Short mmCIF file of N, CA and C in Angstrom, two decimals:
data_model
loop_
_atom_site.label_atom_id
_atom_site.label_comp_id
_atom_site.label_asym_id
_atom_site.label_seq_id
_atom_site.Cartn_x
_atom_site.Cartn_y
_atom_site.Cartn_z
N MET A 1256 124.52 68.78 88.89
CA MET A 1256 124.01 69.97 89.31
C MET A 1256 122.63 69.74 88.13
N ALA A 1257 121.41 69.73 89.44
CA ALA A 1257 120.03 69.07 88.40
C ALA A 1257 120.07 70.98 88.02
N HIS A 1258 119.31 71.60 86.94
CA HIS A 1258 119.48 72.27 86.25
C HIS A 1258 117.37 72.96 87.80
N VAL A 1259 117.73 73.75 88.24
CA VAL A 1259 116.29 74.42 89.18
C VAL A 1259 115.52 75.21 88.50
N THR A 1260 113.72 74.76 89.29
CA THR A 1260 112.98 75.25 87.98
C THR A 1260 111.97 75.41 89.60
N GLY A 1261 110.86 76.36 88.79
CA GLY A 1261 109.03 77.01 89.80
C GLY A 1261 110.27 78.31 90.79
N PRO A 1262 109.41 77.94 91.45
CA PRO A 1262 110.09 79.64 92.30
C PRO A 1262 111.56 79.57 92.19
N ARG A 1263 112.02 78.36 93.41
CA ARG A 1263 113.20 78.13 94.08
C ARG A 1263 113.81 78.54 92.85
N LYS A 1264 114.21 79.04 91.52
CA LYS A 1264 114.35 79.79 90.89
C LYS A 1264 114.63 80.86 90.59
N LYS A 1265 114.46 81.79 91.79
CA LYS A 1265 114.09 83.20 91.76
C LYS A 1265 115.62 83.23 93.66
N LEU A 1266 115.74 82.31 94.02
CA LEU A 1266 116.32 81.94 94.84
C LEU A 1266 118.07 81.62 94.73
N LYS A 1267 119.20 82.43 94.46
CA LYS A 1267 120.61 81.72 94.26
C LYS A 1267 121.29 82.67 95.65
N LYS A 1268 120.79 81.46 96.66
CA LYS A 1268 121.52 81.78 98.32
C LYS A 1268 123.08 82.42 97.30
N SER A 1269 124.03 83.30 98.40
CA SER A 1269 125.51 82.70 97.95
C SER A 1269 126.29 81.75 99.42
N ILE A 1270 125.40 81.70 99.90
CA ILE A 1270 125.83 81.39 101.65
C ILE A 1270 125.09 79.89 100.98
N ARG A 1271 126.05 78.56 100.75
CA ARG A 1271 124.93 78.01 101.00
C ARG A 1271 124.56 76.94 102.62
N LYS A 1272 123.23 77.65 103.12
CA LYS A 1272 122.11 77.74 104.25
C LYS A 1272 121.45 77.10 103.26
N ASP A 1273 119.51 76.58 103.38
CA ASP A 1273 118.96 76.31 103.03
C ASP A 1273 118.09 77.75 103.35
N PRO A 1274 117.72 77.68 102.20
CA PRO A 1274 116.30 78.92 102.32
C PRO A 1274 115.39 79.29 103.63
N SER A 1275 115.50 80.57 103.94
CA SER A 1275 114.29 80.70 105.25
C SER A 1275 113.22 80.39 105.07
N THR A 1276 111.73 80.16 105.35
CA THR A 1276 110.44 80.84 105.08
C THR A 1276 110.36 82.14 104.48
N LEU A 1277 110.03 83.04 104.55
CA LEU A 1277 110.64 84.30 104.50
C LEU A 1277 111.45 84.37 103.10
N GLU A 1278 112.31 84.12 102.75
CA GLU A 1278 112.87 83.51 101.08
C GLU A 1278 111.99 82.92 100.41
N ASP A 1279 111.62 82.19 100.58
CA ASP A 1279 110.62 80.97 100.11
C ASP A 1279 109.51 82.16 99.39
N ALA A 1280 109.04 82.67 100.57
CA ALA A 1280 107.41 83.46 99.92
C ALA A 1280 107.92 84.06 98.95
N VAL A 1281 108.83 85.22 99.06
CA VAL A 1281 109.06 85.89 98.27
C VAL A 1281 110.18 85.63 96.70
N ALA A 1282 110.36 84.21 97.60
CA ALA A 1282 110.68 83.66 95.56
C ALA A 1282 109.16 83.19 94.93
N GLN A 1283 108.92 82.60 95.72
CA GLN A 1283 106.94 82.29 94.83
C GLN A 1283 106.56 83.97 94.61
N ALA A 1284 106.32 84.74 95.42
CA ALA A 1284 106.26 85.92 94.96
C ALA A 1284 106.45 86.33 93.55
N LEU A 1285 108.07 86.19 93.50
CA LEU A 1285 109.00 86.50 92.55
C LEU A 1285 108.47 85.87 90.67
N PHE A 1286 107.96 85.03 91.15
CA PHE A 1286 108.00 83.54 90.03
C PHE A 1286 106.76 83.80 90.08
N ASP A 1287 105.90 84.16 90.78
CA ASP A 1287 104.64 84.07 90.39
C ASP A 1287 104.15 85.47 89.04
N LEU A 1288 105.06 86.79 89.82
CA LEU A 1288 105.15 88.30 88.94
C LEU A 1288 105.17 88.17 87.73
N GLU A 1289 106.43 86.56 87.76
CA GLU A 1289 107.28 86.29 86.57
C GLU A 1289 106.29 85.71 84.53
N VAL A 1290 104.99 84.78 85.64
CA VAL A 1290 104.47 83.77 85.49
C VAL A 1290 103.57 84.83 84.63
N ASN A 1291 102.54 85.84 85.63
CA ASN A 1291 101.19 86.56 85.32
C ASN A 1291 101.48 87.77 84.93
N ASN A 1292 102.83 88.26 84.67
CA ASN A 1292 102.91 89.67 84.63
C ASN A 1292 103.69 89.50 83.55
N ALA A 1293 102.84 90.17 82.47
CA ALA A 1293 103.16 90.30 81.24
C ALA A 1293 104.02 91.73 80.51
N ASN A 1294 104.31 92.52 81.72
CA ASN A 1294 105.57 94.12 81.85
C ASN A 1294 106.39 93.44 82.23
N LEU A 1295 106.26 92.67 82.93
CA LEU A 1295 107.71 91.80 84.33
C LEU A 1295 108.30 90.54 83.46
N LYS A 1296 107.25 89.79 82.91
CA LYS A 1296 107.90 88.82 82.54
C LYS A 1296 109.21 88.52 82.21
N PRO A 1297 109.35 89.94 80.51
CA PRO A 1297 110.43 89.99 79.79
C PRO A 1297 112.02 90.18 80.97
N VAL A 1298 111.86 91.06 81.57
CA VAL A 1298 113.19 90.82 82.23
C VAL A 1298 113.62 90.38 84.03
N LEU A 1299 112.19 90.20 84.23
CA LEU A 1299 112.24 89.54 85.46
C LEU A 1299 112.70 88.03 85.43
N SER A 1300 112.51 87.54 83.84
CA SER A 1300 112.56 85.70 83.87
C SER A 1300 114.36 85.86 83.75
N GLN A 1301 114.74 86.72 83.87
CA GLN A 1301 116.61 87.00 83.54
C GLN A 1301 117.63 87.05 84.99
N LEU A 1302 116.78 87.63 86.38
CA LEU A 1302 116.54 87.88 87.39
C LEU A 1302 116.46 86.76 88.49
N TYR A 1303 117.05 87.12 89.87
CA TYR A 1303 117.28 86.02 90.79
C TYR A 1303 117.70 87.26 92.38
N ILE A 1304 117.14 86.81 93.47
CA ILE A 1304 117.98 87.28 94.63
C ILE A 1304 118.41 86.44 95.01
N ASN A 1305 119.90 86.98 95.84
CA ASN A 1305 120.61 86.39 97.02
C ASN A 1305 120.27 85.96 98.25
N THR A 1306 119.24 86.86 99.16
CA THR A 1306 118.74 86.37 100.03
C THR A 1306 117.47 87.33 100.71
N ALA A 1307 117.64 87.58 100.98
CA ALA A 1307 115.06 88.91 101.83
C ALA A 1307 115.36 89.02 103.40
N LYS A 1308 115.72 89.96 103.64
CA LYS A 1308 114.87 89.75 105.17
C LYS A 1308 113.81 90.79 105.80
N GLU A 1309 114.17 90.85 107.00
CA GLU A 1309 112.50 91.37 106.89
C GLU A 1309 113.09 92.91 108.63
N VAL A 1310 113.28 93.38 107.90
CA VAL A 1310 113.73 94.27 109.85
C VAL A 1310 112.35 94.77 109.95
N GLU A 1311 112.40 94.92 111.79
CA GLU A 1311 111.10 95.65 111.73
C GLU A 1311 111.66 97.65 112.41
N VAL A 1312 110.74 98.61 111.71
CA VAL A 1312 110.09 99.50 111.71
C VAL A 1312 109.62 100.28 112.53
N VAL A 1313 110.35 101.46 113.28
CA VAL A 1313 109.12 101.44 114.26
C VAL A 1313 107.63 101.41 114.02
N GLN A 1314 107.06 101.39 115.47
CA GLN A 1314 105.29 101.35 115.76
C GLN A 1314 104.88 99.98 114.71
N GLY A 1315 105.64 98.55 115.57
CA GLY A 1315 105.11 98.08 114.46
C GLY A 1315 105.03 97.51 113.64
N LYS A 1316 105.90 98.34 112.34
CA LYS A 1316 105.50 98.31 110.25
C LYS A 1316 106.96 97.41 111.34
N LYS A 1317 107.54 96.85 109.42
CA LYS A 1317 108.55 95.91 109.15
C LYS A 1317 108.42 96.27 107.64
N ALA A 1318 109.80 96.25 106.86
CA ALA A 1318 110.09 96.46 105.88
C ALA A 1318 111.18 94.51 105.15
N LEU A 1319 111.07 94.92 104.50
CA LEU A 1319 110.95 93.79 103.31
C LEU A 1319 112.83 93.79 102.40
N VAL A 1320 112.74 93.82 102.96
CA VAL A 1320 115.35 94.06 102.81
C VAL A 1320 115.62 92.81 101.46
N LEU A 1321 115.49 93.33 100.44
CA LEU A 1321 115.69 91.78 99.09
C LEU A 1321 117.33 92.66 98.37
N PHE A 1322 118.35 91.30 98.74
CA PHE A 1322 119.45 91.24 98.20
C PHE A 1322 119.68 90.42 96.66
N PHE A 1323 120.48 91.59 96.23
CA PHE A 1323 120.35 90.68 94.83
C PHE A 1323 121.64 90.98 94.22
N PRO A 1324 122.38 90.07 93.46
CA PRO A 1324 123.67 90.31 93.00
C PRO A 1324 123.85 92.11 91.95
N LEU A 1325 124.81 92.32 91.92
CA LEU A 1325 125.57 93.42 91.44
C LEU A 1325 125.40 93.87 90.29
N ARG A 1326 125.46 93.35 89.72
CA ARG A 1326 125.25 93.01 88.30
C ARG A 1326 124.01 92.93 87.03
N PHE A 1327 123.37 92.92 88.30
CA PHE A 1327 121.47 92.61 87.77
C PHE A 1327 121.34 94.62 87.98
N ILE A 1328 122.21 95.17 88.39
CA ILE A 1328 121.87 96.29 89.39
C ILE A 1328 121.07 97.49 87.98
N ARG A 1329 121.63 97.45 87.03
CA ARG A 1329 120.33 98.24 85.93
C ARG A 1329 119.10 97.33 85.43
N LYS A 1330 119.25 96.02 85.45
CA LYS A 1330 117.80 95.66 84.84
C LYS A 1330 116.67 96.09 86.80
N PHE A 1331 117.66 95.41 87.29
CA PHE A 1331 116.12 95.80 88.27
C PHE A 1331 115.68 96.99 88.54
N HIS A 1332 116.68 97.99 88.32
CA HIS A 1332 116.41 99.60 88.16
C HIS A 1332 115.03 99.88 87.44
N LYS A 1333 115.43 98.83 86.13
CA LYS A 1333 114.28 99.58 84.99
C LYS A 1333 112.74 98.64 85.13
N ILE A 1334 113.09 97.63 86.32
CA ILE A 1334 111.37 96.81 86.52
C ILE A 1334 111.12 98.02 87.97
N HIS A 1335 112.07 98.98 88.41
CA HIS A 1335 112.29 98.84 90.38
C HIS A 1335 111.26 99.36 91.02
N ARG A 1336 109.63 100.68 89.69
CA ARG A 1336 109.03 101.42 90.82
C ARG A 1336 107.07 99.51 90.38
N GLN A 1337 107.77 99.32 89.26
CA GLN A 1337 106.41 98.36 89.19
C GLN A 1337 106.50 96.47 90.09
N LEU A 1338 107.63 96.52 90.13
CA LEU A 1338 108.17 95.22 91.03
C LEU A 1338 107.98 95.56 92.42
N VAL A 1339 108.01 96.70 93.34
CA VAL A 1339 108.04 97.14 94.54
C VAL A 1339 106.58 97.30 94.94
N SER A 1340 105.60 98.10 93.61
CA SER A 1340 104.92 98.01 93.85
C SER A 1340 103.56 96.85 93.65
N GLU A 1341 104.17 95.92 92.97
CA GLU A 1341 103.33 94.86 92.92
C GLU A 1341 104.01 93.62 94.27
N LEU A 1342 104.98 93.86 94.78
CA LEU A 1342 105.88 93.29 96.03
C LEU A 1342 105.02 93.93 97.26
N GLU A 1343 104.44 95.55 97.01
CA GLU A 1343 104.36 95.21 98.75
C GLU A 1343 102.83 94.87 98.58
N LYS A 1344 102.46 94.97 97.87
CA LYS A 1344 100.65 94.45 97.66
C LYS A 1344 100.69 93.44 98.17
N LYS A 1345 101.52 91.68 97.35
CA LYS A 1345 101.92 90.40 98.07
C LYS A 1345 102.58 90.45 99.41
N PHE A 1346 103.09 91.47 100.31
CA PHE A 1346 103.06 91.38 101.46
C PHE A 1346 102.84 92.75 101.98
N SER A 1347 101.57 92.95 102.45
CA SER A 1347 100.84 93.88 102.98
C SER A 1347 101.17 94.35 103.60
N GLY A 1348 101.13 95.56 103.74
CA GLY A 1348 101.72 96.28 105.26
C GLY A 1348 103.32 96.38 105.28
N LYS A 1349 103.83 95.69 104.32
CA LYS A 1349 105.82 95.88 104.45
C LYS A 1349 106.28 96.77 103.17
N THR A 1350 107.91 97.33 103.74
CA THR A 1350 107.66 98.30 102.86
C THR A 1350 108.81 97.64 102.08
N VAL A 1351 108.87 97.63 100.73
CA VAL A 1351 110.02 96.44 100.30
C VAL A 1351 110.94 97.56 99.36
N ILE A 1352 112.47 97.11 99.22
CA ILE A 1352 113.74 98.33 99.21
C ILE A 1352 114.07 97.12 98.49
N LEU A 1353 114.56 97.55 96.94
CA LEU A 1353 115.82 96.29 96.74
C LEU A 1353 117.36 96.70 97.05
N ILE A 1354 118.23 96.24 96.95
CA ILE A 1354 119.54 96.37 97.71
C ILE A 1354 120.80 95.47 96.80
N GLY A 1355 122.26 95.93 95.81
CA GLY A 1355 122.38 95.29 95.17
C GLY A 1355 123.50 94.59 96.08
N GLN A 1356 124.07 93.51 96.22
CA GLN A 1356 125.13 92.54 96.95
C GLN A 1356 126.23 93.15 97.05
N ARG A 1357 126.75 93.22 97.73
CA ARG A 1357 128.52 95.07 97.23
C ARG A 1357 128.80 93.76 98.59
N LYS A 1358 130.39 93.82 98.16
CA LYS A 1358 131.24 93.37 99.24
C LYS A 1358 132.26 94.79 99.41
N ILE A 1359 132.91 94.53 100.89
CA ILE A 1359 134.22 95.31 101.15
C ILE A 1359 135.11 94.82 101.46
N ALA A 1360 136.03 95.38 100.58
CA ALA A 1360 137.87 95.19 100.78
C ALA A 1360 138.45 95.53 102.54
N ARG A 1361 139.20 94.40 102.18
CA ARG A 1361 139.98 94.56 103.29
C ARG A 1361 141.10 95.64 103.03
N ARG A 1362 141.45 96.68 104.27
CA ARG A 1362 142.69 96.89 103.90
C ARG A 1362 144.20 96.25 103.58
N PRO A 1363 144.49 96.68 102.70
CA PRO A 1363 146.20 96.04 102.24
C PRO A 1363 147.11 96.34 102.85
N LYS A 1364 147.79 95.29 103.89
CA LYS A 1364 148.90 95.35 104.96
C LYS A 1364 149.26 96.10 103.95
N SER A 1365 149.75 95.93 102.64
CA SER A 1365 151.60 96.43 101.45
C SER A 1365 151.04 98.09 101.40
N GLN A 1366 151.62 99.19 100.93
CA GLN A 1366 151.63 99.90 100.90
C GLN A 1366 151.30 99.90 99.35
N VAL A 1367 151.86 99.25 98.66
CA VAL A 1367 151.99 99.07 97.39
C VAL A 1367 151.10 98.85 96.62
N LYS A 1368 150.37 96.99 97.27
CA LYS A 1368 148.18 96.99 97.69
C LYS A 1368 147.47 98.57 97.50
N THR A 1369 147.06 98.29 96.32
CA THR A 1369 145.60 98.97 96.22
C THR A 1369 144.22 99.33 97.03
N VAL A 1370 143.40 99.66 97.07
CA VAL A 1370 141.77 98.53 96.76
C VAL A 1370 141.41 100.00 95.54
N GLN A 1371 139.75 98.97 95.32
CA GLN A 1371 139.30 99.02 93.99
C GLN A 1371 138.20 100.79 95.20
N ARG A 1372 138.60 101.74 94.59
CA ARG A 1372 137.73 102.76 94.56
C ARG A 1372 136.45 102.17 94.84
N SER A 1373 135.27 101.37 94.08
CA SER A 1373 134.12 101.05 94.89
C SER A 1373 133.88 99.43 95.73
N ARG A 1374 134.88 99.64 95.90
CA ARG A 1374 134.82 98.40 97.37
C ARG A 1374 135.69 98.74 98.69
N CYS A 1375 136.16 100.16 98.71
CA CYS A 1375 136.41 100.71 100.38
C CYS A 1375 135.07 100.93 100.43
N LEU A 1376 135.02 100.57 101.65
CA LEU A 1376 134.49 101.02 103.07
C LEU A 1376 133.68 102.46 102.99
N THR A 1377 133.58 103.78 102.37
CA THR A 1377 132.32 104.94 102.40
C THR A 1377 131.88 104.86 100.74
N ALA A 1378 132.75 104.11 99.81
CA ALA A 1378 131.79 103.98 98.49
C ALA A 1378 130.42 102.66 98.98
N VAL A 1379 131.01 101.79 99.66
CA VAL A 1379 130.26 100.69 99.64
C VAL A 1379 128.70 100.99 100.71
N HIS A 1380 128.93 102.29 100.65
CA HIS A 1380 127.92 102.14 102.74
C HIS A 1380 127.43 104.17 101.41
N GLU A 1381 127.66 104.24 100.44
CA GLU A 1381 127.08 105.58 99.55
C GLU A 1381 126.56 104.51 98.59
N ALA A 1382 127.37 103.63 98.46
CA ALA A 1382 126.30 102.94 97.70
C ALA A 1382 125.28 101.95 98.13
N ILE A 1383 125.41 101.48 98.69
CA ILE A 1383 123.77 100.88 99.79
C ILE A 1383 122.85 102.54 99.97
N LEU A 1384 123.58 103.96 100.59
CA LEU A 1384 121.83 104.16 101.02
C LEU A 1384 121.51 104.92 99.31
N THR A 1385 122.20 104.59 97.61
CA THR A 1385 121.88 105.15 96.83
C THR A 1385 120.61 104.07 96.59
N ASP A 1386 121.10 102.81 96.47
CA ASP A 1386 120.25 101.81 96.50
C ASP A 1386 118.93 101.55 97.14
N ILE A 1387 118.63 102.49 98.55
CA ILE A 1387 117.30 102.09 99.58
C ILE A 1387 116.81 103.30 99.00
N VAL A 1388 117.41 104.04 98.34
CA VAL A 1388 116.67 105.73 97.70
C VAL A 1388 116.19 105.25 96.87
N TYR A 1389 116.50 104.64 96.02
CA TYR A 1389 116.22 104.29 94.74
C TYR A 1389 114.56 104.25 94.73
N PRO A 1390 113.64 104.60 93.73
CA PRO A 1390 114.52 106.38 92.03
C PRO A 1390 114.78 107.60 92.54
N ALA A 1391 114.04 107.61 93.54
CA ALA A 1391 114.76 109.31 94.34
C ALA A 1391 116.37 109.62 94.04
N ASP A 1392 116.49 110.78 94.59
CA ASP A 1392 118.13 110.94 93.46
C ASP A 1392 118.35 111.70 95.14
N ILE A 1393 119.76 111.46 95.44
CA ILE A 1393 120.30 112.35 95.95
C ILE A 1393 120.67 113.13 95.92
N VAL A 1394 120.38 114.71 96.33
CA VAL A 1394 121.08 116.01 95.89
C VAL A 1394 121.84 116.90 96.66
N GLY A 1395 121.58 116.11 97.85
CA GLY A 1395 122.73 117.19 98.67
C GLY A 1395 123.02 115.99 99.75
N ARG A 1396 124.18 116.66 101.08
CA ARG A 1396 124.34 115.49 101.82
C ARG A 1396 125.00 116.87 102.56
N ARG A 1397 124.76 116.36 104.43
CA ARG A 1397 125.10 117.68 105.01
C ARG A 1397 126.02 116.34 106.62
N TRP A 1398 127.05 117.59 107.03
CA TRP A 1398 127.39 116.21 107.92
C TRP A 1398 127.05 117.56 108.96
N ARG A 1399 126.78 117.53 109.91
CA ARG A 1399 126.83 118.18 111.80
C ARG A 1399 127.44 118.18 112.36
N PHE A 1400 128.77 118.73 113.17
CA PHE A 1400 129.23 118.50 114.08
C PHE A 1400 128.91 119.31 115.14
N ARG A 1401 128.46 118.57 115.74
CA ARG A 1401 127.55 118.54 117.45
C ARG A 1401 128.93 118.77 118.49
N PRO A 1402 129.12 120.22 119.00
CA PRO A 1402 129.70 120.56 119.93
C PRO A 1402 129.81 119.18 121.15
N ASP A 1403 129.19 118.05 121.44
CA ASP A 1403 129.85 117.15 121.98
C ASP A 1403 130.38 116.71 121.30
N GLY A 1404 131.06 115.85 120.02
CA GLY A 1404 131.85 115.52 119.15
C GLY A 1404 130.93 114.64 118.73
N SER A 1405 129.85 114.53 118.75
CA SER A 1405 128.61 113.76 117.65
C SER A 1405 128.60 114.28 116.19
N LYS A 1406 128.22 113.28 115.22
CA LYS A 1406 128.14 114.10 113.81
C LYS A 1406 126.17 114.18 113.56
N GLN A 1407 125.73 114.29 112.71
CA GLN A 1407 124.92 113.98 112.58
C GLN A 1407 124.83 113.94 110.57
N PHE A 1408 124.61 113.09 110.27
CA PHE A 1408 124.59 112.64 108.65
C PHE A 1408 122.83 113.23 107.90
N LYS A 1409 122.71 114.51 107.05
CA LYS A 1409 122.14 114.21 106.59
C LYS A 1409 121.96 114.54 105.13
N VAL A 1410 120.44 113.52 104.42
CA VAL A 1410 121.21 113.29 103.18
C VAL A 1410 119.93 113.62 102.53
N PHE A 1411 119.54 114.87 101.20
CA PHE A 1411 119.08 115.67 100.70
C PHE A 1411 118.50 115.21 99.91
N LEU A 1412 116.99 114.98 99.45
CA LEU A 1412 116.75 114.08 98.48
C LEU A 1412 115.56 115.22 97.83
N ASP A 1413 115.42 115.08 96.64
CA ASP A 1413 115.15 114.85 95.24
C ASP A 1413 113.56 116.01 96.20
N ALA A 1414 112.91 116.94 95.77
CA ALA A 1414 111.97 117.32 95.83
C ALA A 1414 110.83 117.34 95.97
N ARG A 1415 110.59 116.12 93.70
CA ARG A 1415 109.18 115.93 93.66
C ARG A 1415 108.93 114.38 93.52
N GLU A 1416 110.01 114.23 94.61
CA GLU A 1416 109.71 111.86 94.33
C GLU A 1416 108.37 112.27 95.98
N LYS A 1417 108.21 113.50 96.59
CA LYS A 1417 108.68 113.77 97.98
C LYS A 1417 106.92 112.73 98.52
N ASP A 1418 106.10 112.96 97.14
CA ASP A 1418 104.40 112.40 97.76
C ASP A 1418 104.27 110.03 97.74
N LYS A 1419 105.71 110.47 96.95
CA LYS A 1419 106.08 108.55 96.95
C LYS A 1419 106.89 108.30 97.99
N ILE A 1420 107.76 108.33 98.66
CA ILE A 1420 108.73 108.39 99.34
C ILE A 1420 109.01 108.39 100.17
N ASP A 1421 107.79 109.38 101.17
CA ASP A 1421 107.16 110.52 102.12
C ASP A 1421 106.95 108.58 103.10
N SER A 1422 106.49 108.27 103.29
CA SER A 1422 106.04 107.75 104.21
C SER A 1422 106.88 106.16 104.46
N LYS A 1423 108.12 106.23 103.47
CA LYS A 1423 109.32 105.17 102.93
C LYS A 1423 110.94 105.82 104.85
N LEU A 1424 110.48 107.45 104.92
CA LEU A 1424 111.63 107.61 105.36
C LEU A 1424 112.29 106.84 106.08
N GLU A 1425 111.52 106.90 107.45
CA GLU A 1425 111.56 106.18 108.65
C GLU A 1425 112.20 104.41 108.39
N ALA A 1426 112.27 103.49 107.40
CA ALA A 1426 112.61 102.58 106.90
C ALA A 1426 113.57 102.75 106.06
N PHE A 1427 114.04 104.31 105.97
CA PHE A 1427 114.79 103.68 104.86
C PHE A 1427 116.21 104.12 106.41
N SER A 1428 115.89 104.63 106.97
CA SER A 1428 116.79 105.40 107.73
C SER A 1428 116.74 104.78 108.94
N THR A 1429 116.22 103.14 109.46
CA THR A 1429 116.06 102.09 109.52
C THR A 1429 116.58 100.76 109.24
N ILE A 1430 116.54 100.96 108.18
CA ILE A 1430 117.60 100.15 107.12
C ILE A 1430 118.96 100.35 107.15
N TYR A 1431 119.19 101.50 106.53
CA TYR A 1431 120.92 102.20 106.31
C TYR A 1431 121.36 101.78 107.69
N LYS A 1432 120.08 102.15 109.03
CA LYS A 1432 121.28 102.18 110.37
C LYS A 1432 121.80 100.15 110.34
N ARG A 1433 120.97 99.27 109.94
CA ARG A 1433 120.99 98.15 110.70
C ARG A 1433 122.36 97.40 109.13
N LEU A 1434 122.30 98.17 108.00
CA LEU A 1434 123.27 97.92 107.44
C LEU A 1434 124.89 98.62 107.91
N THR A 1435 125.01 100.03 108.50
CA THR A 1435 126.00 100.39 108.48
C THR A 1435 126.40 100.71 109.63
N GLY A 1436 125.50 100.79 110.64
CA GLY A 1436 125.80 101.62 112.45
C GLY A 1436 125.67 103.06 111.43
N LYS A 1437 125.21 103.44 110.55
CA LYS A 1437 125.00 104.90 111.02
C LYS A 1437 123.78 105.18 110.69
N ASP A 1438 123.16 106.59 111.69
CA ASP A 1438 122.51 107.15 111.71
C ASP A 1438 122.71 107.68 110.63
N VAL A 1439 121.52 108.47 109.83
CA VAL A 1439 120.84 109.26 108.96
C VAL A 1439 119.57 110.08 109.33
N SER A 1440 118.86 110.82 108.41
CA SER A 1440 118.48 111.76 108.68
C SER A 1440 117.94 112.58 107.09
N PHE A 1441 116.56 112.49 106.75
CA PHE A 1441 116.13 112.76 105.27
C PHE A 1441 115.82 114.46 105.30
N GLY A 1442 115.67 115.01 103.82
CA GLY A 1442 115.47 115.84 103.56
C GLY A 1442 114.79 116.31 102.39
N TYR A 1443 114.65 117.27 102.48
CA TYR A 1443 114.40 117.49 100.85
C TYR A 1443 114.30 119.01 99.71
N MET A 1444 114.94 118.75 98.22
CA MET A 1444 115.80 119.72 98.67
C MET A 1444 114.80 120.13 96.63
N THR A 1445 114.22 121.61 96.50
CA THR A 1445 113.41 121.90 95.62
C THR A 1445 114.36 122.02 94.24
N ASN A 1446 115.84 122.75 94.98
CA ASN A 1446 116.69 123.19 94.18
C ASN A 1446 117.95 122.96 94.39
N PRO A 1447 118.73 121.68 93.30
CA PRO A 1447 119.84 121.62 94.87
C PRO A 1447 120.74 123.25 93.99
N LEU A 1448 120.72 123.29 92.62
CA LEU A 1448 121.75 124.78 92.41
C LEU A 1448 121.41 126.27 93.59
N LEU A 1449 120.36 126.21 93.82
CA LEU A 1449 120.40 126.96 94.37
C LEU A 1449 120.07 126.34 96.40
N GLN A 1450 120.82 125.64 95.97
CA GLN A 1450 120.05 125.08 97.49
C GLN A 1450 119.03 125.51 98.05
N GLN A 1451 117.52 124.76 97.82
CA GLN A 1451 117.01 125.72 98.72
C GLN A 1451 115.22 125.01 99.36
N PHE A 1452 115.55 124.38 100.10
CA PHE A 1452 114.93 123.22 101.20
C PHE A 1452 113.53 123.59 101.30
N LEU A 1453 112.93 122.54 101.14
CA LEU A 1453 111.57 122.71 102.09
C LEU A 1453 111.08 122.34 103.22
#
């Protein structure tokens, strides 16, 4: 197999399909950043994404979700702020979210076999939520059970990040719903030990 060079090396699809126009555009943007940005180049030169999806958020706003191999998660976190900022400039008007590609293991039929904790449904959904809100920290979670039997899931983020992520909360909720099928709402907590809410 020939060695891939140029923008296409920034995209390695996990399924054997031709890349979409959006994925080609994202790969080109990542390649341009690698070539032209001295701060990002040392880390970004080793990284690539698996796929890119566009998600419709309310009122015509759109979000760009990039999935990368899970083994790169620490490296992506290292350059997260600057990379997201640069990509949002290139794809103006779109919120950019980076998520590690994870697999949910099937429940074993045998009682003897067990599923690795990190690959069970709950753990994967929690990890997806953590990726979506990164670099903000989740400092609290609440489940509210209503009289009609429905549940409301509320996540509290560190209030110190409010100015940076407040405009993205709608996109966070929409993307989490699309990926997991679960509704989530967000709030802020100023002091997790005293559980002081904003």
